[in-house]
Amino acid sequence: RDRADPRARRHGSPHARPARSRRRHTAKRERVGVAVLARARVRASSRRVAVVVERGQVQVGDARAHERARAAHARARGRSRGRSIARTMAPTTAAAALERRPTMVERLRRKRAKPTARKLVLGAGEPNDGKDLAKEFKCKDNSICTGKYNVVTFAPKGLYEQFRRVANLYFLSVAVISLFPTVSPIQPYTTWTPLTLVIGLSLAKEAVEDYKRHVQDRVQNTSATERFNGESFENCEWHDLKVGNIVRVVRDQFFPCDIIMLDSSSDENACYVETKNLDGETNLKTKRSVDVADLKFDRETFAKMSEGKTFIECEHPNNSLYTYSGNLSIGAPLYPNGKKVSLNPSNMLLRGSSLRNTEWIVGVCVYTGHDSKVMMNATDTPSKRSHLEKQMDGVVITMLIALFVMSTASAIYCSAWIGSGAKDHWYLAVHLQDVTFNPDNRTSVGVIAFFTSYVLYGYLIPISLYVSLELVKVFQGFVFLNKDRAMYHEETDTPALARTTNLNEELGMVHTVLSDKTGTLTCNTMEFFKCSIAGVAYGEGVTEIERAIMQRKGEPLPPKNGDAIEPSFNFRDKRLENGAWHKRSDADICRGFFRVLGICQTVIPEGNPVPSEIVYQAESPDELAFVVAAKRFGFFFKHRSATTITVEEEAFNDGRPGTEDVTYTILNTLEFTSARKRMSVIVKSKNDGRILLFTKGADNVIYERLSQDGNEFKDATQEHMDAWAKCGLRTLCLARRVINPSEYASWNEKFIEASQALQNREEKLEEVANLIEKDLTLLGSTAIEDKLQVGVPRTIEQLMKANIAVWVLTGDKQDTAINIGQACSLITPQMKLRVINVEDLVKQENNGEIDSATFQRLAMASVKQQIEAGLVDAEAAIQLDADVGMVIDGRSLTLALKPELAGSFLALGTKCSAVICCRVSPLQKALVTTLVKDSGRITLAIGDGANDVGMIQAAHIGVGISGQEGMQAVMASDFAFAQFRFLERLLLLHGRYNYKRIARMVTYFFFKNIAFGLTIFIFNMHTKASGQTVYNDWLMSSFNIFFTNFPVLALGILDQDVKPQSSMEVPELYRETQANSQFTSRRRLTWFAYGIYVAVVSFVMVFYGIHTGEADAESGQPFGLWEVGTTLYTALLIALNVQLGLLCNFWTLFHHVVIWGSILLWFILNMALSETEVYYSTYSYKTFLPITSQVMKYWLGFWPVAIISIWPYIASIMFMRYFRPTLADEVQDRDAAIRRASGGTSEKEGVEPRQKVDVELKSPRRSGTLHGVVVESLGIAPVKAEEIKAPKHRRKLSFADVWGKETQFPDVPGGRRSSQDRTPTHSRGVSLENLSLPTLPEDRSARDL
């Protein structure tokens, strides 16, 4: 019927086509989204069944009913029944229906679908091939490759990295153009040789570094381990492991991948792991196997698990080292109905960590190769470039623009002259020339002249600048800084470490230092010092911070505390010692207090379980102090298993003191996080069967969760904590709760459900924890002393004298932060201190007096008002030349960082000498750092813990302290060392030196290239822009590579404007580099103008003074173009090298060798080229020896040219030195006077100072008296931290302290200016009376000078 119906053929009915055609047509209609009707015959029924596919869903219905509806619909639309589809057909069931095959589009969509979790099947071989997953979700193999290149990609990727630099790209274009003789004025090999040398050296360096990476990768990939093959464990290499394999790791081996532990040799199914390679922490951590109580993991069990019915459902690979969410589903034959067990971070063994104190473990590979957490953390730190390097890029681009302008001018000039002026020079016969100088085609002449000039003027761009700069930075960082003995910490055997050399000069331009407190300013070695139990304070003694504050106030100091009784414990109070607490009326509360100390922790005991021999491995020094304190009070934590804790407690049997072992079953552990600020454990005592919740945490967190009844001494405890915070102690609250078994059972179900969630597990666990951590009973609080590091007060004083503002970002309470700020000289008695907080509003919100919305509105207004008042104080302080400080708490800081207040907050902060932000979170640290950084101020962030990583990476410069909190901060930093005091030397010495060296080096690089390149430009214009060169090709190519490069390296590596000790003694010297005074636009323009002057003077004097055009030899040989060019090159080379010598403040044998050696090399190369075959020497053949060197005017001419060329610089520095000296000049004169007074002896460190005397001196521009200086036969001794005396006053620097009252020094760059035109500064006065400077020998008097 369809075949006979012409409308069916016309409308393309599928029934009017053969079967194959119908299938193609049907597939096509499916692809465009048209619903398809498929038919099928069902043997079980005489009625046909129709399958309707619509929007991806299958509906099965009565075929005849489908046909009737379809025909009616087709007649209504004027079409055959084959085009209609019944859409409103009630689906019915069918025994079998023909399902259509998925289309290509559907298959691609299925592959591209992003699964929400990873499902891993356990088994041998390769159980998880991931064929149906997108590439990014497939499981990677266990081989790693950390190299940047391989054999195929090295050439293209390496060349791409090199030619990303604009200068290198330019030189490549010049080299390409030089291949065309019609255009290029020089030989190709003279451009390709230096370019190949520079690029080749850089590529060789990349190749060596990458080869080392590949060698390390190969060692790891071929390491041995054991894998279960379905029957037994067999040896294999790491790269053979696949996801889902069961592996076995033995003692002291590294884990080959991220593993979920199933079993271990320990009876408690636990193991000890060292994560030193991950986070730098050397203390051991406990890991536990999967908790399946009724299943024994043995070879038979592993074989059954490998049958494909057991799988792990977990989160996708990520870089979080401390989180993991997943579930283990064990199927048949072990559990026919299946069993699901939750997995958490304590079951995870990370690649890079190693097994310790455990014979073996067995686990499942879950993340392999580059999916492992350690590899996903192995990303490069944020790319940072120094401010000076960015400016240098701008200079290069400016030079390129100038080169294009000069080339265009040359092209226009050459084209115009060929068209109009060339006919007057008949001897040139331009009408006979080719296209290069054809007067009939001036456009071609101009184009060729442009490219000729483009090649010729390339010497304006220093080709060796980037290579030389990189070499200098490597020496500065890896040689000088890494090997600085003064920055070596002997106690921990930790040297300074420059992890990057890109920011060497940035160290000399820092405006703001943002520092963590704990572990950075303090030692992070906690000592249990005081405590409060049931509202009674215990503990005697005065903290180091209290003593520092009293000393600064001039108050009498109490005697020092005795040494710690044992490490981490320095508590003295007879009311609690030696079991005396048993006799107190509140003994039960004391017992609970000590139990919390001994049980609410994650410490691992090692060694013989007796108090005198046991060793505790703690994740933090706070926990170690608590466990040691519990031991001293009679609650000795002696053993830990996977599910129990055993504590040896003091007990009284029949009135006699004794001990008993009490075992507590650990039911749940609610771990400490920076967001929770508390830790809780739920245990069940085997003695009385009670379920107890023990909690410790910050006071504001614990007080929110206290019961309304039974906490009558919480006010007294709060008073104790406030008082201890003012003494700089770290406080923590301890509480407990007895839980009803039924309540616990109900809560535990919710906890298990939350712990098995794959999505948002942390948030769900926090919600569940809040359900049980309530109605607490306060037991008391602890106070732990964290002493200041040695040299912190001096370092902060020195930084502030150097005009560097110091911001301290800490999580401590406000009073603790203020007192530590006073102890470390950050806050002074003379400083106007502005405190910004909203404590009253916080109390009203906690008491329910105001709601959250009202709090936000009132708090925002309050913070805004306080910031505005602070700005008024700051402006008044600037008028009085006084210092201002600011303290702001975490809640206020949250509001101050909002867009409407951020600008005002930043304005106030930049006007303050010191800023303390307390109660801040890690995120707030990073936000504050970013805010200050975005203001344009160079920031340096320093910290020691993982919570400081965001701040370190956000700052311009990140410094990590390798302290007690691991190496996370170090691994994210740019520079690292062991003590905060080394920051003074890093900035004031290395940073200042590096900046001045690199700034002068880069400036000189451009100066010398302008001077040399412009002589080529002038001569080219002198020859009508014809492209004629005045120098030999080889000599031009050697200019940047051989003749002027090595002296610049000496300047960049070794120069010192003042002695190292003087740079530390006079921190005000830092202000000059901080203001970028050596690389300002004005200074660059001055040097560019000077380069133009040198080029013009040298050219004019040589061409119009020395050269007169006559024959200068008896044979009639003229002193021609190449002889004149040699003279000009000699004069210019000597002038430039002598100029560099004038820039050097510090001369060594190396300086003499490279400066005078470069000049000598010029003469040697000239003589060699003169006698070399003409094909290689080109125009230098028989030029120097037979002609140039034989003429006296050559030897007498280049010296005056060189001297006159550099005379303006000599005159200017003489004028500035005598009439406008800088602070560095003054210090140089002081050092010179000291050196003369000490008989010229050299300065050495490590010598004890002698008697201090005053020295009278006279100089051409200064006379006065040096106060309090020391003379020694061996030189100067360094100032020791313990000998530093606190200054009696703080004021602006008065150089009368150095030279006497007769004279004054001028203001230095970056110093204080008038309040109308200056930016906020953070200076402090200095008195050199406390500095150990060399003076006269004892047998000489001042008159002998």
PDB file of N, CA, C and O in Angstrom, residues 1119-1161:
ATOM      1  N   PHE A1119      94.810  55.624   6.131  1.00  0.00           N
ATOM      2  CA  PHE A1119      94.158  55.218   7.383  1.00  0.00           C
ATOM      3  C   PHE A1119      92.669  55.181   7.093  1.00  0.00           C
ATOM      4  O   PHE A1119      91.935  56.132   7.338  1.00  0.00           O
ATOM      5  N   GLY A1120      92.193  54.031   6.537  1.00  0.00           N
ATOM      6  CA  GLY A1120      90.872  53.949   5.947  1.00  0.00           C
ATOM      7  C   GLY A1120      89.752  53.646   6.921  1.00  0.00           C
ATOM      8  O   GLY A1120      89.882  53.788   8.143  1.00  0.00           O
ATOM      9  N   LEU A1121      88.635  53.202   6.321  1.00  0.00           N
ATOM     10  CA  LEU A1121      87.411  52.985   7.100  1.00  0.00           C
ATOM     11  C   LEU A1121      87.620  52.003   8.233  1.00  0.00           C
ATOM     12  O   LEU A1121      87.235  52.257   9.377  1.00  0.00           O
ATOM     13  N   TRP A1122      88.216  50.859   7.983  1.00  0.00           N
ATOM     14  CA  TRP A1122      88.335  49.831   9.004  1.00  0.00           C
ATOM     15  C   TRP A1122      89.352  50.208  10.064  1.00  0.00           C
ATOM     16  O   TRP A1122      89.212  49.830  11.219  1.00  0.00           O
ATOM     17  N   GLU A1123      90.347  50.994   9.694  1.00  0.00           N
ATOM     18  CA  GLU A1123      91.294  51.494  10.697  1.00  0.00           C
ATOM     19  C   GLU A1123      90.621  52.516  11.613  1.00  0.00           C
ATOM     20  O   GLU A1123      90.812  52.515  12.834  1.00  0.00           O
ATOM     21  N   VAL A1124      89.793  53.373  11.002  1.00  0.00           N
ATOM     22  CA  VAL A1124      89.051  54.339  11.817  1.00  0.00           C
ATOM     23  C   VAL A1124      88.042  53.612  12.721  1.00  0.00           C
ATOM     24  O   VAL A1124      87.870  53.957  13.893  1.00  0.00           O
ATOM     25  N   GLY A1125      87.380  52.603  12.157  1.00  0.00           N
ATOM     26  CA  GLY A1125      86.441  51.821  12.961  1.00  0.00           C
ATOM     27  C   GLY A1125      87.125  51.131  14.118  1.00  0.00           C
ATOM     28  O   GLY A1125      86.578  51.049  15.221  1.00  0.00           O
ATOM     29  N   THR A1126      88.338  50.626  13.885  1.00  0.00           N
ATOM     30  CA  THR A1126      89.088  49.996  14.973  1.00  0.00           C
ATOM     31  C   THR A1126      89.407  50.996  16.067  1.00  0.00           C
ATOM     32  O   THR A1126      89.320  50.701  17.263  1.00  0.00           O
ATOM     33  N   THR A1127      89.778  52.227  15.663  1.00  0.00           N
ATOM     34  CA  THR A1127      90.066  53.268  16.654  1.00  0.00           C
ATOM     35  C   THR A1127      88.824  53.612  17.463  1.00  0.00           C
ATOM     36  O   THR A1127      88.869  53.750  18.694  1.00  0.00           O
ATOM     37  N   LEU A1128      87.698  53.765  16.766  1.00  0.00           N
ATOM     38  CA  LEU A1128      86.443  54.090  17.462  1.00  0.00           C
ATOM     39  C   LEU A1128      86.054  52.966  18.408  1.00  0.00           C
ATOM     40  O   LEU A1128      85.639  53.221  19.547  1.00  0.00           O
ATOM     41  N   TYR A1129      86.180  51.717  17.978  1.00  0.00           N
ATOM     42  CA  TYR A1129      85.838  50.557  18.811  1.00  0.00           C
ATOM     43  C   TYR A1129      86.734  50.530  20.055  1.00  0.00           C
ATOM     44  O   TYR A1129      86.269  50.309  21.179  1.00  0.00           O
ATOM     45  N   THR A1130      88.044  50.792  19.867  1.00  0.00           N
ATOM     46  CA  THR A1130      88.972  50.771  21.006  1.00  0.00           C
ATOM     47  C   THR A1130      88.612  51.835  22.023  1.00  0.00           C
ATOM     48  O   THR A1130      88.561  51.571  23.236  1.00  0.00           O
ATOM     49  N   ALA A1131      88.354  53.063  21.548  1.00  0.00           N
ATOM     50  CA  ALA A1131      88.011  54.156  22.462  1.00  0.00           C
ATOM     51  C   ALA A1131      86.724  53.852  23.205  1.00  0.00           C
ATOM     52  O   ALA A1131      86.612  54.066  24.426  1.00  0.00           O
ATOM     53  N   LEU A1132      85.755  53.354  22.474  1.00  0.00           N
ATOM     54  CA  LEU A1132      84.462  53.061  23.096  1.00  0.00           C
ATOM     55  C   LEU A1132      84.580  51.925  24.109  1.00  0.00           C
ATOM     56  O   LEU A1132      84.019  51.997  25.213  1.00  0.00           O
ATOM     57  N   LEU A1133      85.322  50.877  23.781  1.00  0.00           N
ATOM     58  CA  LEU A1133      85.469  49.737  24.681  1.00  0.00           C
ATOM     59  C   LEU A1133      86.177  50.141  25.971  1.00  0.00           C
ATOM     60  O   LEU A1133      85.763  49.755  27.071  1.00  0.00           O
ATOM     61  N   ILE A1134      87.237  50.930  25.847  1.00  0.00           N
ATOM     62  CA  ILE A1134      87.951  51.377  27.053  1.00  0.00           C
ATOM     63  C   ILE A1134      87.061  52.281  27.895  1.00  0.00           C
ATOM     64  O   ILE A1134      87.015  52.162  29.133  1.00  0.00           O
ATOM     65  N   ALA A1135      86.320  53.172  27.245  1.00  0.00           N
ATOM     66  CA  ALA A1135      85.444  54.072  27.995  1.00  0.00           C
ATOM     67  C   ALA A1135      84.383  53.288  28.762  1.00  0.00           C
ATOM     68  O   ALA A1135      84.113  53.562  29.936  1.00  0.00           O
ATOM     69  N   LEU A1136      83.778  52.299  28.127  1.00  0.00           N
ATOM     70  CA  LEU A1136      82.710  51.540  28.766  1.00  0.00           C
ATOM     71  C   LEU A1136      83.230  50.672  29.906  1.00  0.00           C
ATOM     72  O   LEU A1136      82.582  50.550  30.949  1.00  0.00           O
ATOM     73  N   ASN A1137      84.392  50.074  29.747  1.00  0.00           N
ATOM     74  CA  ASN A1137      84.934  49.243  30.821  1.00  0.00           C
ATOM     75  C   ASN A1137      85.427  50.082  31.993  1.00  0.00           C
ATOM     76  O   ASN A1137      85.269  49.688  33.153  1.00  0.00           O
ATOM     77  N   VAL A1138      86.032  51.234  31.702  1.00  0.00           N
ATOM     78  CA  VAL A1138      86.432  52.126  32.798  1.00  0.00           C
ATOM     79  C   VAL A1138      85.199  52.658  33.506  1.00  0.00           C
ATOM     80  O   VAL A1138      85.192  52.826  34.729  1.00  0.00           O
ATOM     81  N   GLN A1139      84.149  52.948  32.721  1.00  0.00           N
ATOM     82  CA  GLN A1139      82.899  53.395  33.330  1.00  0.00           C
ATOM     83  C   GLN A1139      82.354  52.348  34.305  1.00  0.00           C
ATOM     84  O   GLN A1139      81.902  52.682  35.398  1.00  0.00           O
ATOM     85  N   LEU A1140      82.415  51.098  33.926  1.00  0.00           N
ATOM     86  CA  LEU A1140      81.960  50.049  34.841  1.00  0.00           C
ATOM     87  C   LEU A1140      82.845  49.998  36.079  1.00  0.00           C
ATOM     88  O   LEU A1140      82.360  49.786  37.191  1.00  0.00           O
ATOM     89  N   GLY A1141      84.162  50.199  35.901  1.00  0.00           N
ATOM     90  CA  GLY A1141      85.038  50.244  37.060  1.00  0.00           C
ATOM     91  C   GLY A1141      84.668  51.361  38.015  1.00  0.00           C
ATOM     92  O   GLY A1141      84.760  51.217  39.238  1.00  0.00           O
ATOM     93  N   LEU A1142      84.218  52.507  37.468  1.00  0.00           N
ATOM     94  CA  LEU A1142      83.789  53.611  38.324  1.00  0.00           C
ATOM     95  C   LEU A1142      82.499  53.275  39.066  1.00  0.00           C
ATOM     96  O   LEU A1142      82.260  53.789  40.162  1.00  0.00           O
ATOM     97  N   LEU A1143      81.676  52.418  38.485  1.00  0.00           N
ATOM     98  CA  LEU A1143      80.445  52.007  39.156  1.00  0.00           C
ATOM     99  C   LEU A1143      80.713  51.069  40.323  1.00  0.00           C
ATOM    100  O   LEU A1143      79.920  50.993  41.252  1.00  0.00           O
ATOM    101  N   CYS A1144      81.793  50.322  40.264  1.00  0.00           N
ATOM    102  CA  CYS A1144      82.098  49.333  41.301  1.00  0.00           C
ATOM    103  C   CYS A1144      82.562  50.021  42.570  1.00  0.00           C
ATOM    104  O   CYS A1144      83.464  50.864  42.549  1.00  0.00           O
ATOM    105  N   ASN A1145      81.956  49.651  43.685  1.00  0.00           N
ATOM    106  CA  ASN A1145      82.370  50.158  44.995  1.00  0.00           C
ATOM    107  C   ASN A1145      83.318  49.207  45.710  1.00  0.00           C
ATOM    108  O   ASN A1145      83.915  49.575  46.714  1.00  0.00           O
ATOM    109  N   PHE A1146      83.424  48.003  45.209  1.00  0.00           N
ATOM    110  CA  PHE A1146      84.162  46.959  45.918  1.00  0.00           C
ATOM    111  C   PHE A1146      84.989  46.196  44.891  1.00  0.00           C
ATOM    112  O   PHE A1146      84.453  45.531  44.015  1.00  0.00           O
ATOM    113  N   TRP A1147      86.302  46.328  44.992  1.00  0.00           N
ATOM    114  CA  TRP A1147      87.199  45.729  44.010  1.00  0.00           C
ATOM    115  C   TRP A1147      87.863  44.496  44.590  1.00  0.00           C
ATOM    116  O   TRP A1147      88.307  44.483  45.734  1.00  0.00           O
ATOM    117  N   THR A1148      87.926  43.466  43.750  1.00  0.00           N
ATOM    118  CA  THR A1148      88.636  42.249  44.096  1.00  0.00           C
ATOM    119  C   THR A1148      89.564  41.896  42.933  1.00  0.00           C
ATOM    120  O   THR A1148      89.583  42.573  41.898  1.00  0.00           O
ATOM    121  N   LEU A1149      90.314  40.829  43.102  1.00  0.00           N
ATOM    122  CA  LEU A1149      91.176  40.374  42.010  1.00  0.00           C
ATOM    123  C   LEU A1149      90.347  40.011  40.791  1.00  0.00           C
ATOM    124  O   LEU A1149      90.768  40.247  39.648  1.00  0.00           O
ATOM    125  N   PHE A1150      89.166  39.484  41.020  1.00  0.00           N
ATOM    126  CA  PHE A1150      88.302  39.128  39.892  1.00  0.00           C
ATOM    127  C   PHE A1150      87.921  40.352  39.077  1.00  0.00           C
ATOM    128  O   PHE A1150      87.839  40.302  37.844  1.00  0.00           O
ATOM    129  N   HIS A1151      87.654  41.477  39.756  1.00  0.00           N
ATOM    130  CA  HIS A1151      87.331  42.710  39.033  1.00  0.00           C
ATOM    131  C   HIS A1151      88.478  43.117  38.119  1.00  0.00           C
ATOM    132  O   HIS A1151      88.258  43.474  36.946  1.00  0.00           O
ATOM    133  N   HIS A1152      89.680  43.086  38.633  1.00  0.00           N
ATOM    134  CA  HIS A1152      90.834  43.486  37.813  1.00  0.00           C
ATOM    135  C   HIS A1152      90.998  42.548  36.613  1.00  0.00           C
ATOM    136  O   HIS A1152      91.293  43.005  35.500  1.00  0.00           O
ATOM    137  N   VAL A1153      90.800  41.269  36.842  1.00  0.00           N
ATOM    138  CA  VAL A1153      90.993  40.306  35.756  1.00  0.00           C
ATOM    139  C   VAL A1153      89.979  40.534  34.644  1.00  0.00           C
ATOM    140  O   VAL A1153      90.338  40.581  33.455  1.00  0.00           O
ATOM    141  N   VAL A1154      88.705  40.695  34.998  1.00  0.00           N
ATOM    142  CA  VAL A1154      87.685  40.772  33.955  1.00  0.00           C
ATOM    143  C   VAL A1154      87.659  42.135  33.275  1.00  0.00           C
ATOM    144  O   VAL A1154      87.402  42.223  32.064  1.00  0.00           O
ATOM    145  N   ILE A1155      87.922  43.214  34.006  1.00  0.00           N
ATOM    146  CA  ILE A1155      87.863  44.539  33.388  1.00  0.00           C
ATOM    147  C   ILE A1155      89.067  44.774  32.481  1.00  0.00           C
ATOM    148  O   ILE A1155      88.930  45.075  31.285  1.00  0.00           O
ATOM    149  N   TRP A1156      90.260  44.624  33.045  1.00  0.00           N
ATOM    150  CA  TRP A1156      91.451  44.846  32.217  1.00  0.00           C
ATOM    151  C   TRP A1156      91.662  43.684  31.256  1.00  0.00           C
ATOM    152  O   TRP A1156      92.187  43.874  30.156  1.00  0.00           O
ATOM    153  N   GLY A1157      91.210  42.495  31.659  1.00  0.00           N
ATOM    154  CA  GLY A1157      91.325  41.347  30.761  1.00  0.00           C
ATOM    155  C   GLY A1157      90.457  41.491  29.526  1.00  0.00           C
ATOM    156  O   GLY A1157      90.818  41.034  28.433  1.00  0.00           O
ATOM    157  N   SER A1158      89.272  42.115  29.675  1.00  0.00           N
ATOM    158  CA  SER A1158      88.408  42.329  28.516  1.00  0.00           C
ATOM    159  C   SER A1158      89.063  43.274  27.515  1.00  0.00           C
ATOM    160  O   SER A1158      88.955  43.069  26.292  1.00  0.00           O
ATOM    161  N   ILE A1159      89.728  44.313  28.031  1.00  0.00           N
ATOM    162  CA  ILE A1159      90.437  45.223  27.126  1.00  0.00           C
ATOM    163  C   ILE A1159      91.601  44.512  26.447  1.00  0.00           C
ATOM    164  O   ILE A1159      91.834  44.665  25.238  1.00  0.00           O
ATOM    165  N   LEU A1160      92.332  43.700  27.217  1.00  0.00           N
ATOM    166  CA  LEU A1160      93.438  42.941  26.634  1.00  0.00           C
ATOM    167  C   LEU A1160      92.938  41.946  25.605  1.00  0.00           C
ATOM    168  O   LEU A1160      93.566  41.751  24.549  1.00  0.00           O
ATOM    169  N   LEU A1161      91.795  41.319  25.866  1.00  0.00           N
ATOM    170  CA  LEU A1161      91.223  40.375  24.919  1.00  0.00           C
ATOM    171  C   LEU A1161      90.880  41.048  23.599  1.00  0.00           C
ATOM    172  O   LEU A1161      91.008  40.452  22.520  1.00  0.00           O
TER     173      LEU A1161
END
